[in-house]
PDB file of C-alpha atoms in Angstrom:
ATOM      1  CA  UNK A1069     -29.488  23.103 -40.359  1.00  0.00           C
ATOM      2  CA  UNK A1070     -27.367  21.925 -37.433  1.00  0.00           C
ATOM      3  CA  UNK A1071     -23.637  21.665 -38.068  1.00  0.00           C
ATOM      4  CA  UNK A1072     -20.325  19.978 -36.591  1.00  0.00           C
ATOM      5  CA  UNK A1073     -17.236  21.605 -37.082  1.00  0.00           C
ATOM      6  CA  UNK A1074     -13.577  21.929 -35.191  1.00  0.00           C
ATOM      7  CA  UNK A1075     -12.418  24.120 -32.388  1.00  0.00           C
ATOM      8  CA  UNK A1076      -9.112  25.064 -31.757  1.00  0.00           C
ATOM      9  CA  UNK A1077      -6.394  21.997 -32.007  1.00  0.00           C
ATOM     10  CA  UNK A1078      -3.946  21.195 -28.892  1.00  0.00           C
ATOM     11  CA  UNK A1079      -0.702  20.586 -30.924  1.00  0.00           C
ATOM     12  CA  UNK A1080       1.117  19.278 -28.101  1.00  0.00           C
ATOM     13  CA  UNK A1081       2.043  16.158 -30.036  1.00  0.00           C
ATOM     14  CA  UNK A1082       2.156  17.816 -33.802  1.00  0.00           C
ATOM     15  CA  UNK A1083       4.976  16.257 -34.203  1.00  0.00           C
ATOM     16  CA  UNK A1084       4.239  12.914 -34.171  1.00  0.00           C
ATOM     17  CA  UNK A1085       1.221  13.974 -36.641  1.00  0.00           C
ATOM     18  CA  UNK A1086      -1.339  14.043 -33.734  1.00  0.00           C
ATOM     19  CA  UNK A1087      -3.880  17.292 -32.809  1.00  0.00           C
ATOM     20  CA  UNK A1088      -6.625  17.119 -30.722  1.00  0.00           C
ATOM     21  CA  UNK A1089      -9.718  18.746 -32.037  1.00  0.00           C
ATOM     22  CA  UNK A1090     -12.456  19.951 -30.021  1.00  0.00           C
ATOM     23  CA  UNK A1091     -16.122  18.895 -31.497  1.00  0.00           C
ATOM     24  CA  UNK A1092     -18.100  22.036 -31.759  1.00  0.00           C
ATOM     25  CA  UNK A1093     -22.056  21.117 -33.001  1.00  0.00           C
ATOM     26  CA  UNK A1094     -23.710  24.675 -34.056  1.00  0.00           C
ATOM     27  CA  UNK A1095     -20.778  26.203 -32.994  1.00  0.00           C
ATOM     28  CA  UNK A1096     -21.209  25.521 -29.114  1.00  0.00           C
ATOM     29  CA  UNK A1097     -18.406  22.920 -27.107  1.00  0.00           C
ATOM     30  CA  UNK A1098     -19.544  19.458 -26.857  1.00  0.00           C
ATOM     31  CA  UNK A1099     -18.238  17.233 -24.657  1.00  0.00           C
ATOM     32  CA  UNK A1100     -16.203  15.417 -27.315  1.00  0.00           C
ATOM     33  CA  UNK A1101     -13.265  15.764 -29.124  1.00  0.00           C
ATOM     34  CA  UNK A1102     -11.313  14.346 -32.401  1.00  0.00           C
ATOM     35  CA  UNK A1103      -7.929  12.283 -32.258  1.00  0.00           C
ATOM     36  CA  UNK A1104      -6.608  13.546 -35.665  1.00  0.00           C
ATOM     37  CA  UNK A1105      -3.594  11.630 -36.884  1.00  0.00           C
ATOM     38  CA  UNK A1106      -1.905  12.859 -40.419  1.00  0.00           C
ATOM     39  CA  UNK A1107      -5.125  14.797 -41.126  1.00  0.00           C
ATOM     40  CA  UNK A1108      -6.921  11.216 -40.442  1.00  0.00           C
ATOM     41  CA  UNK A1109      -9.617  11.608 -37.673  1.00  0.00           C
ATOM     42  CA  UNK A1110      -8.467   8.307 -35.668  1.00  0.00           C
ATOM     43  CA  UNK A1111     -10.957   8.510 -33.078  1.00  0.00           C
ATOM     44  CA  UNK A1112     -14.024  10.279 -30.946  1.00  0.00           C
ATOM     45  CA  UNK A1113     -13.115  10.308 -27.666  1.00  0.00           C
ATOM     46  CA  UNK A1114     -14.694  12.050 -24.596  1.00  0.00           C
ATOM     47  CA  UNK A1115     -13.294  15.585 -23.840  1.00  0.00           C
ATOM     48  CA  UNK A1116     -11.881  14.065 -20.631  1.00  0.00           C
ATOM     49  CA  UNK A1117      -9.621  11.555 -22.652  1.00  0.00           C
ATOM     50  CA  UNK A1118      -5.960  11.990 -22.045  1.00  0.00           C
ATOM     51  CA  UNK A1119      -3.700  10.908 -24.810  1.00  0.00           C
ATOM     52  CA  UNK A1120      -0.520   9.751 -24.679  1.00  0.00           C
ATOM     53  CA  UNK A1121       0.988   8.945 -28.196  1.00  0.00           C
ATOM     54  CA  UNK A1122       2.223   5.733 -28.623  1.00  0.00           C
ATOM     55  CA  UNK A1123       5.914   6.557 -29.917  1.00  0.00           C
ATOM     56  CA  UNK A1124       5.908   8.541 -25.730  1.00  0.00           C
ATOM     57  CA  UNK A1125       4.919   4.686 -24.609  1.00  0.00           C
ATOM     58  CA  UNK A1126       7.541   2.893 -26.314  1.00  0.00           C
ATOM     59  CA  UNK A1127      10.521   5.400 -26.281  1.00  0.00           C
ATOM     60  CA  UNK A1128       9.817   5.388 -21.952  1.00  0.00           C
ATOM     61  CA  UNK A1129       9.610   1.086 -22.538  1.00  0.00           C
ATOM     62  CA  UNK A1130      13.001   1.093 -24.323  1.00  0.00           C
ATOM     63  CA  UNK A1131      14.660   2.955 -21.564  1.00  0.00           C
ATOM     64  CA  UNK A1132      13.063   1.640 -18.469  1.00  0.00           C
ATOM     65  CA  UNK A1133      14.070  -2.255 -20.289  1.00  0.00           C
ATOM     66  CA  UNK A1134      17.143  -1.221 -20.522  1.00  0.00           C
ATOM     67  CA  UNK A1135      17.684   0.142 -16.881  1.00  0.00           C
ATOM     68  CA  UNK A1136      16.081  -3.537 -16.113  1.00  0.00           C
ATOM     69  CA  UNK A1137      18.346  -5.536 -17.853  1.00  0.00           C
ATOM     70  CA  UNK A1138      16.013  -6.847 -20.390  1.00  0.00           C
ATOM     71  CA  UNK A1139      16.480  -7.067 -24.303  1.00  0.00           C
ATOM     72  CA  UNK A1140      14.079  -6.486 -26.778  1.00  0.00           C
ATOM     73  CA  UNK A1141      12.253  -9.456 -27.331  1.00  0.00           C
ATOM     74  CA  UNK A1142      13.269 -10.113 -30.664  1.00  0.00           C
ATOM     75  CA  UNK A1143      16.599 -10.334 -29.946  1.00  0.00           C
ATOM     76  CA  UNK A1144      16.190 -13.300 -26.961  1.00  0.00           C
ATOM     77  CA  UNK A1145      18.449 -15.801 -27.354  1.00  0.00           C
ATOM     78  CA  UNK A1146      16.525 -19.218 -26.014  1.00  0.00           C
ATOM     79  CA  UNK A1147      13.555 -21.499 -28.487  1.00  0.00           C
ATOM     80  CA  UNK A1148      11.938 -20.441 -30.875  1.00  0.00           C
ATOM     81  CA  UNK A1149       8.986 -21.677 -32.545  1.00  0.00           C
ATOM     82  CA  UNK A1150       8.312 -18.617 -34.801  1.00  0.00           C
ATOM     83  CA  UNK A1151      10.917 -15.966 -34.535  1.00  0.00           C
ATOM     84  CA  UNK A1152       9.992 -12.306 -34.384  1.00  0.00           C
ATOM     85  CA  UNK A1153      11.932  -9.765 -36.280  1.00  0.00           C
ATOM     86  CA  UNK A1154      11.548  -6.545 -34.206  1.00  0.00           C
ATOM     87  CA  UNK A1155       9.787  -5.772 -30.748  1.00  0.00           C
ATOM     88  CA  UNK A1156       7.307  -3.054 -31.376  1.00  0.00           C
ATOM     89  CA  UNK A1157       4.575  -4.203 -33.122  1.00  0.00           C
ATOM     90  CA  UNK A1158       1.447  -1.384 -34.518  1.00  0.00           C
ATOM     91  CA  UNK A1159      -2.123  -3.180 -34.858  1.00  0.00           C
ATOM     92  CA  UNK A1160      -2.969  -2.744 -39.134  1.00  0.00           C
ATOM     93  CA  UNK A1161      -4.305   0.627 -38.643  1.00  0.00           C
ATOM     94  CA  UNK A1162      -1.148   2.045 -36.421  1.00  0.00           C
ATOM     95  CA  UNK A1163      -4.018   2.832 -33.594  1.00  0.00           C
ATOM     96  CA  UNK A1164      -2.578   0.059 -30.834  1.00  0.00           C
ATOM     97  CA  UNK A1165       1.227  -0.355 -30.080  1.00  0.00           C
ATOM     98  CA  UNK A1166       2.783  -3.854 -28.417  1.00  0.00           C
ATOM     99  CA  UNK A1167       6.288  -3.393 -26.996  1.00  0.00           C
ATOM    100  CA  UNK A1168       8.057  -6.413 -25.478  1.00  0.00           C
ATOM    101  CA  UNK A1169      11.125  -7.553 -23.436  1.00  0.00           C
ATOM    102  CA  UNK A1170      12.747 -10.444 -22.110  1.00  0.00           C
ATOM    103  CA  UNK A1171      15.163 -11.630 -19.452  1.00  0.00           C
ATOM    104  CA  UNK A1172      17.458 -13.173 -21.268  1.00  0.00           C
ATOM    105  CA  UNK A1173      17.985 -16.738 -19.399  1.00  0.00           C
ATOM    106  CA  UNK A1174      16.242 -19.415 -18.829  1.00  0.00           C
ATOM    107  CA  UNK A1175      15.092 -20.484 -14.942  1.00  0.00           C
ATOM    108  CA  UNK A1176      14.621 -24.007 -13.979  1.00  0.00           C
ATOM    109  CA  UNK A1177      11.681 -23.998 -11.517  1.00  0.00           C
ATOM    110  CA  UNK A1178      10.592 -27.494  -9.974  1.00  0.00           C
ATOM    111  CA  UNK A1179      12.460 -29.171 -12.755  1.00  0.00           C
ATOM    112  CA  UNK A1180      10.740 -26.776 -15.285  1.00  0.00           C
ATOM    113  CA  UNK A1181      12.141 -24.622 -17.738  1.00  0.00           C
ATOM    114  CA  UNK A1182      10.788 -21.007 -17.870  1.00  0.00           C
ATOM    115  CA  UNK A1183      10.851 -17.681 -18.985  1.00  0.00           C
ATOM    116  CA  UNK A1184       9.964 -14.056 -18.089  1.00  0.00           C
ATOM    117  CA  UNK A1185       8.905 -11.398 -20.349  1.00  0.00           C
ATOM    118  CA  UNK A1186       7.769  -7.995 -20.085  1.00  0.00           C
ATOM    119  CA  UNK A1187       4.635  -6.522 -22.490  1.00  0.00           C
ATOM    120  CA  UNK A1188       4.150  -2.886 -22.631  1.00  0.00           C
ATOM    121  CA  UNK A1189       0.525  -1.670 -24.415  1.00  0.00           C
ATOM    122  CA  UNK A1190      -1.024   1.320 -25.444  1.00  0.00           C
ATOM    123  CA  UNK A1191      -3.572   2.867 -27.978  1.00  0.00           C
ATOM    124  CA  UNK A1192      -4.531   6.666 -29.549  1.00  0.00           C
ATOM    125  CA  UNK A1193      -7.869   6.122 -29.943  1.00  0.00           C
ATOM    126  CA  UNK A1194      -9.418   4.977 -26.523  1.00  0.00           C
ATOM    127  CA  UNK A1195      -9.578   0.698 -27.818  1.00  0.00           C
ATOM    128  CA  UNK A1196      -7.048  -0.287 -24.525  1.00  0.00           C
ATOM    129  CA  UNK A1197      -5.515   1.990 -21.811  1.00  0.00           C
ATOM    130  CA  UNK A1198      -1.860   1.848 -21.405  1.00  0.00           C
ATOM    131  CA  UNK A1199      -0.770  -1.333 -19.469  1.00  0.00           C
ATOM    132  CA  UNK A1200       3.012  -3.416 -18.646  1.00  0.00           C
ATOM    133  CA  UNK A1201       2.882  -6.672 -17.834  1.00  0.00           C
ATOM    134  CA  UNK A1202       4.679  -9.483 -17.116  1.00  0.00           C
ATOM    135  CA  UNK A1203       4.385 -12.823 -18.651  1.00  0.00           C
ATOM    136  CA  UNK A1204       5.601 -16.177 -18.633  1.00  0.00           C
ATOM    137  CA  UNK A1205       6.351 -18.550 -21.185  1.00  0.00           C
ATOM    138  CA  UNK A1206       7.972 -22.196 -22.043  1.00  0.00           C
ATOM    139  CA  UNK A1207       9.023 -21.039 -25.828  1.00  0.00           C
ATOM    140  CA  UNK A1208       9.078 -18.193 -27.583  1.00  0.00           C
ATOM    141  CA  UNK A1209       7.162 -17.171 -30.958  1.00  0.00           C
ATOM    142  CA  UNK A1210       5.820 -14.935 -33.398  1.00  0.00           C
ATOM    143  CA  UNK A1211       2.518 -14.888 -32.054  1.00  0.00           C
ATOM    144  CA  UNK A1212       3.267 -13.028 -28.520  1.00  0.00           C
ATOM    145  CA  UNK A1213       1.890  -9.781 -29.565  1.00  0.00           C
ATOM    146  CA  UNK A1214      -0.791  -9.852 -26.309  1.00  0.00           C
ATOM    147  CA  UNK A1215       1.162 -10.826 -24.030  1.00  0.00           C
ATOM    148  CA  UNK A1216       1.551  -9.228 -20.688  1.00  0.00           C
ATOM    149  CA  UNK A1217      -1.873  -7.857 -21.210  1.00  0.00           C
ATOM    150  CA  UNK A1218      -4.925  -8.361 -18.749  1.00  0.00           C
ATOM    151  CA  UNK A1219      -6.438 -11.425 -18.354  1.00  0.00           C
ATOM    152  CA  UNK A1220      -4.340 -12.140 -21.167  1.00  0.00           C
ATOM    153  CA  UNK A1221      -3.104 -16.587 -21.610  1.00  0.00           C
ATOM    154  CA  UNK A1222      -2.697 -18.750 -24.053  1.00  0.00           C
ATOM    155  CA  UNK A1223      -2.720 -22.265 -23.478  1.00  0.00           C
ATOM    156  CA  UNK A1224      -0.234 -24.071 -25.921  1.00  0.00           C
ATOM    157  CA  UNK A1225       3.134 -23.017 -24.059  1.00  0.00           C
ATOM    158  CA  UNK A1226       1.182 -21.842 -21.031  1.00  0.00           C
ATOM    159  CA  UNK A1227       1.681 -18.330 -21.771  1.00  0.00           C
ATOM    160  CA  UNK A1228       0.534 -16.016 -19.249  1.00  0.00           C
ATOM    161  CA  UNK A1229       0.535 -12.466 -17.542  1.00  0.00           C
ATOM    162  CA  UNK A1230       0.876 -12.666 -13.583  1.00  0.00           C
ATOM    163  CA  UNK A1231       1.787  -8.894 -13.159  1.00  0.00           C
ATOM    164  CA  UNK A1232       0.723  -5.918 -14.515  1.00  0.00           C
ATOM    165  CA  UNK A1233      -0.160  -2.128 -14.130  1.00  0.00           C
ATOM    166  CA  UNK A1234      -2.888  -0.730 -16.140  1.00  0.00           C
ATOM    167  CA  UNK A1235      -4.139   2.728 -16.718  1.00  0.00           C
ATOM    168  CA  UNK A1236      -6.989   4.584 -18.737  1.00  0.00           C
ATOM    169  CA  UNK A1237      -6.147   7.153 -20.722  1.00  0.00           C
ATOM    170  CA  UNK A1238      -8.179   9.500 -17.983  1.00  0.00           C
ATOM    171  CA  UNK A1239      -8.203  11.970 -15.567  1.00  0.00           C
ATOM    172  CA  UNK A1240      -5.113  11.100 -13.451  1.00  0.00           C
ATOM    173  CA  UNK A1241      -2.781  10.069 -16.832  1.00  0.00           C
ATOM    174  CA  UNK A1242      -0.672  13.042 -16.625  1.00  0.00           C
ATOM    175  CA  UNK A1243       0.290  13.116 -13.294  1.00  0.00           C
ATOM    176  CA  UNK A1244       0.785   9.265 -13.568  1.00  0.00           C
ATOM    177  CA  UNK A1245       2.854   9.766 -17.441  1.00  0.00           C
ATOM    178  CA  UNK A1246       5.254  12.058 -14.889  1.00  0.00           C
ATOM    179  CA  UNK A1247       5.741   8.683 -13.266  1.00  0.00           C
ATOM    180  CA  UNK A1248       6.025   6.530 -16.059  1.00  0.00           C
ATOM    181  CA  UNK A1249       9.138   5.471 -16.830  1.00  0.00           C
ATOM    182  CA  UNK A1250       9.725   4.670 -12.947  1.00  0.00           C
ATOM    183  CA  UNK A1251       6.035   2.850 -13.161  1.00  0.00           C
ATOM    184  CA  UNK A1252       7.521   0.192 -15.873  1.00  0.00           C
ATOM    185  CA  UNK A1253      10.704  -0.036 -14.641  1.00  0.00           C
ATOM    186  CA  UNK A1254       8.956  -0.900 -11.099  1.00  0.00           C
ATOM    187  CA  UNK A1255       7.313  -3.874 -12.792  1.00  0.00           C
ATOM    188  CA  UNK A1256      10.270  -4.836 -14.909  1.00  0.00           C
ATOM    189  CA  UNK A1257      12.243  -4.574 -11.580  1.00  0.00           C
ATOM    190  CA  UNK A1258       9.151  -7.610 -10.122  1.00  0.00           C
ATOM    191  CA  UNK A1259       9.941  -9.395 -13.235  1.00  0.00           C
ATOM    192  CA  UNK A1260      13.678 -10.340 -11.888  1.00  0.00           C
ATOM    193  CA  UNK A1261      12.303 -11.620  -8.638  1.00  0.00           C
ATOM    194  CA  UNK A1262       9.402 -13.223  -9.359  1.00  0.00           C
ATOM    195  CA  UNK A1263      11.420 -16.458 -10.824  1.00  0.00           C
ATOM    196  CA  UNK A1264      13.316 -16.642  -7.997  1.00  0.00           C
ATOM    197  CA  UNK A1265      10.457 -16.482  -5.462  1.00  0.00           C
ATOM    198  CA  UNK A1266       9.097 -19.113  -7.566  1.00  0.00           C
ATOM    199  CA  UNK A1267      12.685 -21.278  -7.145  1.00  0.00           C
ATOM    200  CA  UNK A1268      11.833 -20.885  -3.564  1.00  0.00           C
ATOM    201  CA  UNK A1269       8.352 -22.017  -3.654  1.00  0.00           C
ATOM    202  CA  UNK A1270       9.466 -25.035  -5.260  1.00  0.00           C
ATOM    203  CA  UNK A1271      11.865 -25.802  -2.166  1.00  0.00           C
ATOM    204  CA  UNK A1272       9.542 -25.089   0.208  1.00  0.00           C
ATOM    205  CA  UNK A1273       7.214 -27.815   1.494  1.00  0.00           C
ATOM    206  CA  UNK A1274       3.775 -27.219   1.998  1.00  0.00           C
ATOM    207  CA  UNK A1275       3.095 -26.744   5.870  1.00  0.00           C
ATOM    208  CA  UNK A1276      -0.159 -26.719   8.394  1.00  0.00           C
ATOM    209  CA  UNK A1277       0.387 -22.957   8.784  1.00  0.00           C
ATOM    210  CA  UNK A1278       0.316 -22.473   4.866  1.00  0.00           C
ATOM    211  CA  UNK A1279      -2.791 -24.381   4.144  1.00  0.00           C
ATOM    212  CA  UNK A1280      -5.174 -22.410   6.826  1.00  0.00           C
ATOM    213  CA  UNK A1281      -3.844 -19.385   5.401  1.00  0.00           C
ATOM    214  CA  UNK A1282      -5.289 -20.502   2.481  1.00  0.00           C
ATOM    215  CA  UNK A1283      -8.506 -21.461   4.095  1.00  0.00           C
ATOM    216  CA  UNK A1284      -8.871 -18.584   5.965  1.00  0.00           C
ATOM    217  CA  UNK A1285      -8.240 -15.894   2.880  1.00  0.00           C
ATOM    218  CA  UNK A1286     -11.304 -14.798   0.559  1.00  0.00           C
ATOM    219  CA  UNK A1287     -10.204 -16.871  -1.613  1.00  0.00           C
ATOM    220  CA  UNK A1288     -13.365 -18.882  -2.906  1.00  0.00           C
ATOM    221  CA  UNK A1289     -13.626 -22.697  -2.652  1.00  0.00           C
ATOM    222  CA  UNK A1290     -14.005 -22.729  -5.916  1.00  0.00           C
ATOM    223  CA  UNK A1291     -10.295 -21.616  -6.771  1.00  0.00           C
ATOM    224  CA  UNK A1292      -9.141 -24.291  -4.028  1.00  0.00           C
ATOM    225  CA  UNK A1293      -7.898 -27.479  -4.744  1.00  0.00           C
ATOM    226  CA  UNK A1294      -9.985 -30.121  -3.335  1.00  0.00           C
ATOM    227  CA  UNK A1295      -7.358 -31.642  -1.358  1.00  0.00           C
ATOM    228  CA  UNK A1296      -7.719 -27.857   0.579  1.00  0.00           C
ATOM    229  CA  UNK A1297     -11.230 -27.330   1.139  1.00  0.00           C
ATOM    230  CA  UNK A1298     -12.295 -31.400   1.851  1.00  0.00           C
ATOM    231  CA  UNK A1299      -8.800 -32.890   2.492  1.00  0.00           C
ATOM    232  CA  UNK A1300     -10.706 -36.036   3.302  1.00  0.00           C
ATOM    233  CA  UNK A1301     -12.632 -36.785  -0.037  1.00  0.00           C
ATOM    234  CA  UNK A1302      -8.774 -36.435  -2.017  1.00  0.00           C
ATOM    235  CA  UNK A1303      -6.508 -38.912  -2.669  1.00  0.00           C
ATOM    236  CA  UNK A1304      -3.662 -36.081  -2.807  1.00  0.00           C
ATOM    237  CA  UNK A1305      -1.525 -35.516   0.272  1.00  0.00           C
ATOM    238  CA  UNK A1306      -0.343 -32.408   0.236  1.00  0.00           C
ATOM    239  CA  UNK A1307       2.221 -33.118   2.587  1.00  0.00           C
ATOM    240  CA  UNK A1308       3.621 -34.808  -0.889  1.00  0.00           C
ATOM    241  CA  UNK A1309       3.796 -31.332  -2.447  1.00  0.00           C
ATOM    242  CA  UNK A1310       5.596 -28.399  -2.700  1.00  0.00           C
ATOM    243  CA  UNK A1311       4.228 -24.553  -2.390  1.00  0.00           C
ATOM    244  CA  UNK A1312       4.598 -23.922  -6.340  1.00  0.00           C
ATOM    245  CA  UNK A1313       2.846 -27.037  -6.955  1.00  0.00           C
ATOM    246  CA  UNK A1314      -0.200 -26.017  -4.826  1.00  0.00           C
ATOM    247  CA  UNK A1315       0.124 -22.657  -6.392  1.00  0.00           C
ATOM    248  CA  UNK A1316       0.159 -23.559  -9.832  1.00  0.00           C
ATOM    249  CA  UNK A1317      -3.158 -25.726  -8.980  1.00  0.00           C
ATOM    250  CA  UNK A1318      -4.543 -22.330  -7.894  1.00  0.00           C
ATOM    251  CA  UNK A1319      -3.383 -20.293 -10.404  1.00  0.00           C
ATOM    252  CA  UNK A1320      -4.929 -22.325 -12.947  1.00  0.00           C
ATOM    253  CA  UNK A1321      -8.351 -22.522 -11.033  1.00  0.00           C
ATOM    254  CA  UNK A1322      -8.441 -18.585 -10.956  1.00  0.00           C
ATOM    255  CA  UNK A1323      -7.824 -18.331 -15.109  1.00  0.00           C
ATOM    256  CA  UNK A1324      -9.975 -21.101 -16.133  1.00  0.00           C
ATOM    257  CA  UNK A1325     -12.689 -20.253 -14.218  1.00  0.00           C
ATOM    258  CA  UNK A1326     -15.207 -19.178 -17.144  1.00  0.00           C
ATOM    259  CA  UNK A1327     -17.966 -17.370 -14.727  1.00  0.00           C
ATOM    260  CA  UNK A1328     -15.578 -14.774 -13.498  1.00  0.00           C
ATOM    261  CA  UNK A1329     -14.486 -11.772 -15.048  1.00  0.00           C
ATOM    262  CA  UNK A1330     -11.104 -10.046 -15.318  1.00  0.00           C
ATOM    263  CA  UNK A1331     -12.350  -7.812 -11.852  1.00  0.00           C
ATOM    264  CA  UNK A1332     -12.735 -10.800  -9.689  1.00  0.00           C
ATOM    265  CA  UNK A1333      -9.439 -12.846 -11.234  1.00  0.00           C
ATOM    266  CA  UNK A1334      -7.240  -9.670 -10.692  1.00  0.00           C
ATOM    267  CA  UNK A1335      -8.521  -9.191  -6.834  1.00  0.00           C
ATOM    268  CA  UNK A1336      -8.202 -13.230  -6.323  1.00  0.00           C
ATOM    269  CA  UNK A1337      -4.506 -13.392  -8.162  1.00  0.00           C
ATOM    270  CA  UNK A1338      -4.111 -10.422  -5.848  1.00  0.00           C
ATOM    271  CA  UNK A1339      -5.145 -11.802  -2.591  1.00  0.00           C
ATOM    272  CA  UNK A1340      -2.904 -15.553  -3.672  1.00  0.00           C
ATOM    273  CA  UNK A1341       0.143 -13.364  -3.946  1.00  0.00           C
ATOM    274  CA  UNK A1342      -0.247 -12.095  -0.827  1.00  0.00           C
ATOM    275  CA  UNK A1343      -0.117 -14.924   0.445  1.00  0.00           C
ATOM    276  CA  UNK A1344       2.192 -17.103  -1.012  1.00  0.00           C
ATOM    277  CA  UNK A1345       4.052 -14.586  -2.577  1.00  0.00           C
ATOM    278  CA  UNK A1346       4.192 -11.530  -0.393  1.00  0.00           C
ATOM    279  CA  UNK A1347       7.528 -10.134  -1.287  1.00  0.00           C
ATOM    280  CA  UNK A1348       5.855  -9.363  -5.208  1.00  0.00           C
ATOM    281  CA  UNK A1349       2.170  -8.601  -3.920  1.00  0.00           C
TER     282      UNK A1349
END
């Protein structure tokens, strides 16, 4: 009769509860392994999966925020809708963590008010890599637990992430975990800027020079405003505009295009920032 059983556990992280198990079938090495949390097998996960507990991914978040100037998110000072009551946030089953930060001011852009926060994600059990990201948003509320994740938005206070790092929990996570708390405070560092790049864009008319760039990039027509790629079928002169207003028109092309994935939307925000934003790209 075949059997499964355990080989010897890595304890590296015993003491948050966590062992790795090797999965042994007949007594020969698979290529699997067990996440065992508080004698709780949490997960099956290839042998190649690197784990990085998520108390490591918050306790790196709260320093690198700090270093950055940002609060916890719970404690930002501007609207609410809902109010949160502490950053860190565990998914039901304590599998996924959510940690999140704000700059704690507002920034009037184009007349706008707006709002920079920082998400920091990670999981024990393979369901999401570990990611930071930064979002924007017009209010704050309860209901922010995705943000600054990939791809993530939400349309009612035109929440979204514009920035982020992202990394499976793979071959590469150690050497990149040695980095870590450098690698969030890099894109907490982008989050300070990126507002007033923005403050500039909305100064800065929109020129000749700036609309073949756009033309010229592989950017898709598709992504374009129309008063870009046929300038003679729209009644919008974008002589009239500014470089944040043609941006946002992009931006919002790129996310609500339903036929492309979160692949394509990451190289096109990537190849816009260039761009028009080339001192965050």
């Amino acid at each position: 009769m075949n059997s499964l059983s355990f080989g010897n556990p890595d304890l590296t992280w015993q003491h948050y509860g966590i062992q790795q198990s090797p999965i042994l079938f007949n007594g020969a090495k698979t290529h699997y392994k067990a996440v065992i949390r508080n004698n709780e097998i949490v997960s099956i996960v290839s042998e190649a999966y690197k784990l990085l507990p998520n108390e490591e991914a918050v306790k790196l978040a709260n320093e690198a925020a700090a270093m950055a100037g940002l609060v916890p998110f719970h404690e930002f000072s501007g609207e609410w809708f809902v109010r949160m009551d502490r950053h860190v946030i565990l998914d039901r089953d304590g599998r996924r963590v959510h940690a999140l930060y704000a700059i704690d001011k507002s920034f009037d852009v184009g007349g706008e008010k707006m709002h920079l926060g920082v998400g920091v994600h990670n999981s024990i059990d393979g369901s999401t890599g570990f990611g930071c990201g930064i979002f924007t948003f017009r209010h704050a509320c309860a209901n922010m637990v995705w943000a600054g994740m990939r791809g993530y938005e939400q349309a009612f206070d035109e929440r979204k992430t514009i920035e982020y790092i992202y990394k499976r929990h793979t071959k590469g996570l150690e050497t990149f975990m040695g980095g870590l708390k450098t690698a969030i405070l890099t894109v907490m560092d982008k989050a300070n800027i990126i507002l007033e790049t923005y403050q500039q864009l909305a100064e800065t008319e929109v020129t000749r020079e700036f609309l073949n760039k756009l033309r010229r990039s592989r950017l898709p027509n598709k992504v374009l405003p129309n008063y870009i790629v046929k300038p003679e079928e729209s009644t919008v002169n974008p002589a009239d505009l500014t470089q944040w207003q043609v941006y946002n028109d992009i931006t919002a092309a790129i996310w609500h295009n339903a036929k492309s994935g979160l692949k394509t939307k990451d190289f096109q925000f990537k190849t816009l920032h260039a761009i028009i934003l080339p001192s965050i790209s």
